[in-house]
Structures are given as C-alpha cells and as structure tokens.
C-alpha cells in the first residue's frame, strides 16, 4: 500500500467519528422502536466515510480499490437499514415479516458478492484505470449493469423511507411534531448526500465538491442530536401513542382547531363508514352529517359527555379538547 497527502482526510475521518458516535448513542437505546436499525445505518455511514478516507489517501490502485469496496459495503447495507428504521419509527412493524426482510436483503447481498468477484465477470465495474491530476492519483472506472441496479435500489428505498418519515411528521401530534421534524430533516440531509454519492462515486473522487459531504453528514448528525437531546428521540417515540389509539376498540376522531378531521382510528372508520383518505380534511359537521348530535358534540370547545344511539346501538360518547 502507498499513501498520498489528501486535503480531505481529516474531514472525512471527523465525519466517520460523528457517525460512529450517533451509532453508539442509538445502540444505547436499542430497545426503543427504530433505534437498532438507526444504529446500523449510522455505523454504515461511519464505514462509508472511512472507505472514502482510504480512497483519497491511497496512492495506488490496490489501496483505492480497497477503499471503494469498503464504501460500497456501506452503500449496500445503509438503504435497507434506514428503511427499517423508518418502518419501525412509524409503527409499521407488521410489514417486517420474514419474507419481506429476506427480499430486502437480496440485492445488498448480491451487490456485495458481485463487487468482491468483479474480476471474474465485470458486472459491477467494466474497467478500471488510474489518473493523475493536481498532485493526486485517482482511480477511475466504467460502471457495469449491476452498479446501475444498485443505484436504483438505493433511490427506491431512500424515497420510500422519506415518504414514511414525511407522513409521520404530518400526522404527528403537536407534542411530537418537533421530534418528528428533527428526524425528517436528518433524513432529507442524509439522503441528498447519500444518493448523490451513490450515483457516480468515480466522478466524486475526481470532483472537489466531495469536501461538502463531511459537512452535510455533520449537519445530519446535528439534526439527530437535537432529536436525541432536545426531543428525547428513542426515549419518547410518538408512534407509541399511535399504536395505542390504532388498537383501541373504541372509535377515536381527532379534529384540528378549525374542527376538521385530521385523524380517525380503524374503529371509527368502521363505525362511520369513512376511510382516512376520504375523511381527513373534511369539517366534522360535514363528515358526520348523518349523526347531527355527534357532529355538534365534536364542535364543542369544552369537555362533554353524552349517550347517543347510532346504527341501533347505544354509545357512550366523550369529547375532550387537546391542550
């Protein structure tokens, strides 16, 4: 192995240390929903940055190839880990069946296998060569078909995870909106950097803009730091409230300040024949028009309780304003 003086080594190592720190903080809270896959995602980021460090510091093809393979080890693992974090954080654990988890790992495992056996088939990199410029030796390559498959896979999982986090932010109770916002911001920052890097690593190794990655990763860590310390991320998970409400046999309807429906649990959907998609955003008086007394009760500003007959059954109905 031969080494060269790179202007990015210190920043990349610092970014790796930041990611490792957050992996450790999440590991300490691993019993909380989403903490374990988040720790794995952050560990992948640390490995990712360590691989980039080797890429920039190496002065020969063998050393830089070791760094590139280390980078792709993280790129193969991180999208799936981040998606599992988003699934658990948003309370959709029932999606994580053995079959789904197995399918989720197929492409990462194939990617790692093809990377480490690329000399035999050229499916990940068609060719490689060294270029020297501005005092640095750079390993360049031509991408193979599987490199593009892996990029599409990473994009797809990243977008799906982002949608889940965005949905959690939109639907989070006001008490947890700041926490969900910290997670969403971290997801935005991270995936902008992560997916950009995965598009064409060889070009980034030549492009001076690579020095923005450590700062973007630090910003992501800062966002999660606010979630951990300021909003007790992984200590108080808002989805725990959602699980309770979703599992109740009693119907629950949530209104905003304008008396519009912003949520209703499955029991309420069955009772009133309304789905979340059609009910959310409607004024309570309109959505519950067939049950005039209930609609009027929902519009009260003070706590109220009454008995009501709906669909030939008697119900005990309570209305309580949120603080």
GROMACS .gro file of N, CA and C in nm, residues 188-275:
model
  264
  188UNK      N    1  -3.375   1.405   0.518
  188UNK     CA    2  -3.359   1.485   0.397
  188UNK      C    3  -3.211   1.510   0.369
  189UNK      N    4  -3.141   1.559   0.470
  189UNK     CA    5  -2.999   1.593   0.453
  189UNK      C    6  -2.920   1.469   0.415
  190UNK      N    7  -2.944   1.361   0.488
  190UNK     CA    8  -2.864   1.241   0.464
  190UNK      C    9  -2.887   1.186   0.323
  191UNK      N   10  -3.013   1.178   0.282
  191UNK     CA   11  -3.039   1.115   0.153
  191UNK      C   12  -2.999   1.201   0.035
  192UNK      N   13  -3.001   1.332   0.051
  192UNK     CA   14  -2.949   1.417  -0.055
  192UNK      C   15  -2.802   1.386  -0.080
  193UNK      N   16  -2.727   1.371   0.030
  193UNK     CA   17  -2.585   1.339   0.018
  193UNK      C   18  -2.564   1.195  -0.024
  194UNK      N   19  -2.633   1.103   0.042
  194UNK     CA   20  -2.610   0.960   0.017
  194UNK      C   21  -2.644   0.921  -0.126
  195UNK      N   22  -2.758   0.965  -0.175
  195UNK     CA   23  -2.799   0.926  -0.309
  195UNK      C   24  -2.716   0.997  -0.415
  196UNK      N   25  -2.673   1.118  -0.387
  196UNK     CA   26  -2.583   1.187  -0.480
  196UNK      C   27  -2.451   1.113  -0.491
  197UNK      N   28  -2.399   1.071  -0.378
  197UNK     CA   29  -2.272   0.999  -0.378
  197UNK      C   30  -2.283   0.865  -0.450
  198UNK      N   31  -2.398   0.800  -0.439
  198UNK     CA   32  -2.412   0.667  -0.499
  198UNK      C   33  -2.433   0.672  -0.649
  199UNK      N   34  -2.462   0.790  -0.705
  199UNK     CA   35  -2.485   0.800  -0.849
  199UNK      C   36  -2.359   0.767  -0.927
  200UNK      N   37  -2.248   0.831  -0.886
  200UNK     CA   38  -2.124   0.806  -0.958
  200UNK      C   39  -2.005   0.834  -0.868
  201UNK      N   40  -1.964   0.734  -0.794
  201UNK     CA   41  -1.856   0.752  -0.698
  201UNK      C   42  -1.726   0.793  -0.767
  202UNK      N   43  -1.699   0.739  -0.884
  202UNK     CA   44  -1.574   0.772  -0.952
  202UNK      C   45  -1.568   0.920  -0.986
  203UNK      N   46  -1.679   0.979  -1.026
  203UNK     CA   47  -1.680   1.121  -1.058
  203UNK      C   48  -1.658   1.204  -0.932
  204UNK      N   49  -1.717   1.161  -0.822
  204UNK     CA   50  -1.699   1.235  -0.697
  204UNK      C   51  -1.555   1.230  -0.650
  205UNK      N   52  -1.487   1.118  -0.677
  205UNK     CA   53  -1.348   1.109  -0.637
  205UNK      C   54  -1.261   1.208  -0.714
  206UNK      N   55  -1.309   1.250  -0.830
  206UNK     CA   56  -1.235   1.347  -0.909
  206UNK      C   57  -1.281   1.489  -0.881
  207UNK      N   58  -1.403   1.504  -0.829
  207UNK     CA   59  -1.464   1.635  -0.812
  207UNK      C   60  -1.430   1.694  -0.676
  208UNK      N   61  -1.386   1.819  -0.675
  208UNK     CA   62  -1.351   1.886  -0.550
  208UNK      C   63  -1.471   1.908  -0.460
  209UNK      N   64  -1.592   1.899  -0.514
  209UNK     CA   65  -1.712   1.920  -0.432
  209UNK      C   66  -1.733   1.810  -0.329
  210UNK      N   67  -1.652   1.706  -0.335
  210UNK     CA   68  -1.665   1.598  -0.237
  210UNK      C   69  -1.645   1.649  -0.095
  211UNK      N   70  -1.572   1.760  -0.080
  211UNK     CA   71  -1.546   1.808   0.056
  211UNK      C   72  -1.673   1.859   0.124
  212UNK      N   73  -1.784   1.870   0.051
  212UNK     CA   74  -1.911   1.910   0.114
  212UNK      C   75  -1.975   1.793   0.189
  213UNK      N   76  -1.941   1.671   0.154
  213UNK     CA   77  -2.004   1.555   0.216
  213UNK      C   78  -1.983   1.549   0.367
  214UNK      N   79  -1.860   1.570   0.417
  214UNK     CA   80  -1.843   1.565   0.562
  214UNK      C   81  -1.929   1.668   0.635
  215UNK      N   82  -1.940   1.789   0.577
  215UNK     CA   83  -2.020   1.891   0.644
  215UNK      C   84  -2.168   1.856   0.640
  216UNK      N   85  -2.213   1.796   0.530
  216UNK     CA   86  -2.353   1.754   0.522
  216UNK      C   87  -2.381   1.643   0.622
  217UNK      N   88  -2.288   1.550   0.636
  217UNK     CA   89  -2.304   1.443   0.735
  217UNK      C   90  -2.306   1.499   0.876
  218UNK      N   91  -2.222   1.600   0.901
  218UNK     CA   92  -2.222   1.664   1.033
  218UNK      C   93  -2.355   1.732   1.060
  219UNK      N   94  -2.414   1.793   0.957
  219UNK     CA   95  -2.544   1.857   0.973
  219UNK      C   96  -2.651   1.754   1.005
  220UNK      N   97  -2.643   1.638   0.939
  220UNK     CA   98  -2.736   1.530   0.970
  220UNK      C   99  -2.721   1.486   1.115
  221UNK      N  100  -2.595   1.471   1.160
  221UNK     CA  101  -2.571   1.434   1.299
  221UNK      C  102  -2.624   1.538   1.395
  222UNK      N  103  -2.610   1.666   1.359
  222UNK     CA  104  -2.661   1.773   1.444
  222UNK      C  105  -2.812   1.766   1.456
  223UNK      N  106  -2.880   1.736   1.345
  223UNK     CA  107  -3.025   1.724   1.347
  223UNK      C  108  -3.070   1.612   1.440
  224UNK      N  109  -3.003   1.498   1.430
  224UNK     CA  110  -3.039   1.386   1.516
  224UNK      C  111  -3.001   1.415   1.661
  225UNK      N  112  -2.893   1.493   1.681
  225UNK     CA  113  -2.855   1.532   1.816
  225UNK      C  114  -2.968   1.609   1.884
  226UNK      N  115  -3.031   1.700   1.811
  226UNK     CA  116  -3.145   1.772   1.865
  226UNK      C  117  -3.259   1.676   1.900
  227UNK      N  118  -3.276   1.574   1.812
  227UNK     CA  119  -3.379   1.475   1.841
  227UNK      C  120  -3.349   1.394   1.964
  228UNK      N  121  -3.221   1.357   1.981
  228UNK     CA  122  -3.181   1.276   2.096
  228UNK      C  123  -3.188   1.353   2.227
  229UNK      N  124  -3.135   1.474   2.226
  229UNK     CA  125  -3.123   1.552   2.349
  229UNK      C  126  -3.243   1.642   2.372
  230UNK      N  127  -3.281   1.718   2.267
  230UNK     CA  128  -3.386   1.816   2.285
  230UNK      C  129  -3.526   1.757   2.289
  231UNK      N  130  -3.549   1.650   2.208
  231UNK     CA  131  -3.685   1.597   2.196
  231UNK      C  132  -3.695   1.451   2.239
  232UNK      N  133  -3.587   1.399   2.301
  232UNK     CA  134  -3.586   1.264   2.358
  232UNK      C  135  -3.622   1.158   2.255
  233UNK      N  136  -3.558   1.170   2.138
  233UNK     CA  137  -3.574   1.068   2.035
  233UNK      C  138  -3.531   0.933   2.090
  234UNK      N  139  -3.611   0.830   2.064
  234UNK     CA  140  -3.591   0.692   2.110
  234UNK      C  141  -3.628   0.674   2.257
  235UNK      N  142  -3.644   0.783   2.334
  235UNK     CA  143  -3.693   0.770   2.471
  235UNK      C  144  -3.846   0.782   2.471
  236UNK      N  145  -3.896   0.884   2.403
  236UNK     CA  146  -4.040   0.901   2.384
  236UNK      C  147  -4.066   0.894   2.235
  237UNK      N  148  -4.121   0.784   2.187
  237UNK     CA  149  -4.146   0.768   2.046
  237UNK      C  150  -4.293   0.795   2.019
  238UNK      N  151  -4.327   0.893   1.934
  238UNK     CA  152  -4.466   0.930   1.913
  238UNK      C  153  -4.551   0.817   1.861
  239UNK      N  154  -4.486   0.720   1.794
  239UNK     CA  155  -4.564   0.613   1.736
  239UNK      C  156  -4.625   0.524   1.843
  240UNK      N  157  -4.570   0.529   1.966
  240UNK     CA  158  -4.630   0.451   2.075
  240UNK      C  159  -4.772   0.496   2.099
  241UNK      N  160  -4.794   0.628   2.092
  241UNK     CA  161  -4.929   0.682   2.106
  241UNK      C  162  -5.018   0.632   1.992
  242UNK      N  163  -4.961   0.628   1.869
  242UNK     CA  164  -5.039   0.583   1.755
  242UNK      C  165  -5.080   0.439   1.770
  243UNK      N  166  -4.988   0.354   1.820
  243UNK     CA  167  -5.021   0.212   1.838
  243UNK      C  168  -5.140   0.196   1.933
  244UNK      N  169  -5.138   0.274   2.042
  244UNK     CA  170  -5.245   0.263   2.141
  244UNK      C  171  -5.379   0.302   2.080
  245UNK      N  172  -5.380   0.418   2.011
  245UNK     CA  173  -5.504   0.468   1.952
  245UNK      C  174  -5.552   0.375   1.842
  246UNK      N  175  -5.458   0.328   1.758
  246UNK     CA  176  -5.496   0.240   1.648
  246UNK      C  177  -5.555   0.109   1.699
  247UNK      N  178  -5.508   0.063   1.815
  247UNK     CA  179  -5.552  -0.066   1.867
  247UNK      C  180  -5.678  -0.061   1.952
  248UNK      N  181  -5.729   0.058   1.980
  248UNK     CA  182  -5.848   0.070   2.064
  248UNK      C  183  -5.971   0.015   1.993
  249UNK      N  184  -6.058  -0.050   2.070
  249UNK     CA  185  -6.188  -0.093   2.017
  249UNK      C  186  -6.284   0.025   2.007
  250UNK      N  187  -6.260   0.129   2.087
  250UNK     CA  188  -6.343   0.249   2.082
  250UNK      C  189  -6.301   0.336   1.963
  251UNK      N  190  -6.400   0.398   1.900
  251UNK     CA  191  -6.371   0.489   1.790
  251UNK      C  192  -6.312   0.619   1.842
  252UNK      N  193  -6.209   0.669   1.775
  252UNK     CA  194  -6.145   0.795   1.813
  252UNK      C  195  -6.136   0.884   1.689
  253UNK      N  196  -6.185   1.007   1.704
  253UNK     CA  197  -6.178   1.106   1.597
  253UNK      C  198  -6.098   1.225   1.649
  254UNK      N  199  -6.001   1.272   1.571
  254UNK     CA  200  -5.918   1.385   1.610
  254UNK      C  201  -5.946   1.501   1.516
  255UNK      N  202  -5.972   1.619   1.574
  255UNK     CA  203  -6.003   1.739   1.496
  255UNK      C  204  -5.895   1.844   1.518
  256UNK      N  205  -5.879   1.933   1.418
  256UNK     CA  206  -5.788   2.046   1.437
  256UNK      C  207  -5.866   2.165   1.492
  257UNK      N  208  -5.800   2.281   1.499
  257UNK     CA  209  -5.865   2.399   1.558
  257UNK      C  210  -5.984   2.446   1.477
  258UNK      N  211  -5.986   2.414   1.347
  258UNK     CA  212  -6.099   2.453   1.261
  258UNK      C  213  -6.207   2.345   1.256
  259UNK      N  214  -6.199   2.249   1.347
  259UNK     CA  215  -6.297   2.140   1.357
  259UNK      C  216  -6.301   2.053   1.231
  260UNK      N  217  -6.184   2.040   1.168
  260UNK     CA  218  -6.172   1.949   1.055
  260UNK      C  219  -6.109   1.819   1.104
  261UNK      N  220  -6.147   1.707   1.043
  261UNK     CA  221  -6.094   1.577   1.083
  261UNK      C  222  -5.950   1.565   1.035
  262UNK      N  223  -5.858   1.536   1.128
  262UNK     CA  224  -5.719   1.514   1.091
  262UNK      C  225  -5.675   1.371   1.117
  263UNK      N  226  -5.758   1.293   1.184
  263UNK     CA  227  -5.724   1.153   1.206
  263UNK      C  228  -5.846   1.081   1.261
  264UNK      N  229  -5.857   0.954   1.231
  264UNK     CA  230  -5.956   0.867   1.295
  264UNK      C  231  -5.903   0.725   1.290
  265UNK      N  232  -5.924   0.654   1.402
  265UNK     CA  233  -5.866   0.521   1.412
  265UNK      C  234  -5.953   0.418   1.339
  266UNK      N  235  -5.904   0.295   1.321
  266UNK     CA  236  -5.980   0.194   1.247
  266UNK      C  237  -6.120   0.169   1.301
  267UNK      N  238  -6.137   0.174   1.435
  267UNK     CA  239  -6.271   0.152   1.492
  267UNK      C  240  -6.367   0.261   1.446
  268UNK      N  241  -6.322   0.386   1.443
  268UNK     CA  242  -6.407   0.496   1.397
  268UNK      C  243  -6.436   0.483   1.247
  269UNK      N  244  -6.337   0.438   1.171
  269UNK     CA  245  -6.359   0.420   1.028
  269UNK      C  246  -6.468   0.317   1.001
  270UNK      N  247  -6.463   0.208   1.078
  270UNK     CA  248  -6.566   0.105   1.060
  270UNK      C  249  -6.703   0.156   1.104
  271UNK      N  250  -6.707   0.229   1.214
  271UNK     CA  251  -6.833   0.275   1.270
  271UNK      C  252  -6.904   0.374   1.177
  272UNK      N  253  -6.826   0.469   1.121
  272UNK     CA  254  -6.887   0.574   1.041
  272UNK      C  255  -6.875   0.551   0.891
  273UNK      N  256  -6.816   0.437   0.853
  273UNK     CA  257  -6.805   0.408   0.711
  273UNK      C  258  -6.716   0.507   0.638
  274UNK      N  259  -6.618   0.560   0.706
  274UNK     CA  260  -6.528   0.660   0.647
  274UNK      C  261  -6.386   0.605   0.648
  275UNK      N  262  -6.314   0.626   0.539
  275UNK     CA  263  -6.172   0.591   0.537
  275UNK      C  264  -6.091   0.714   0.573
   0.00000   0.00000   0.00000
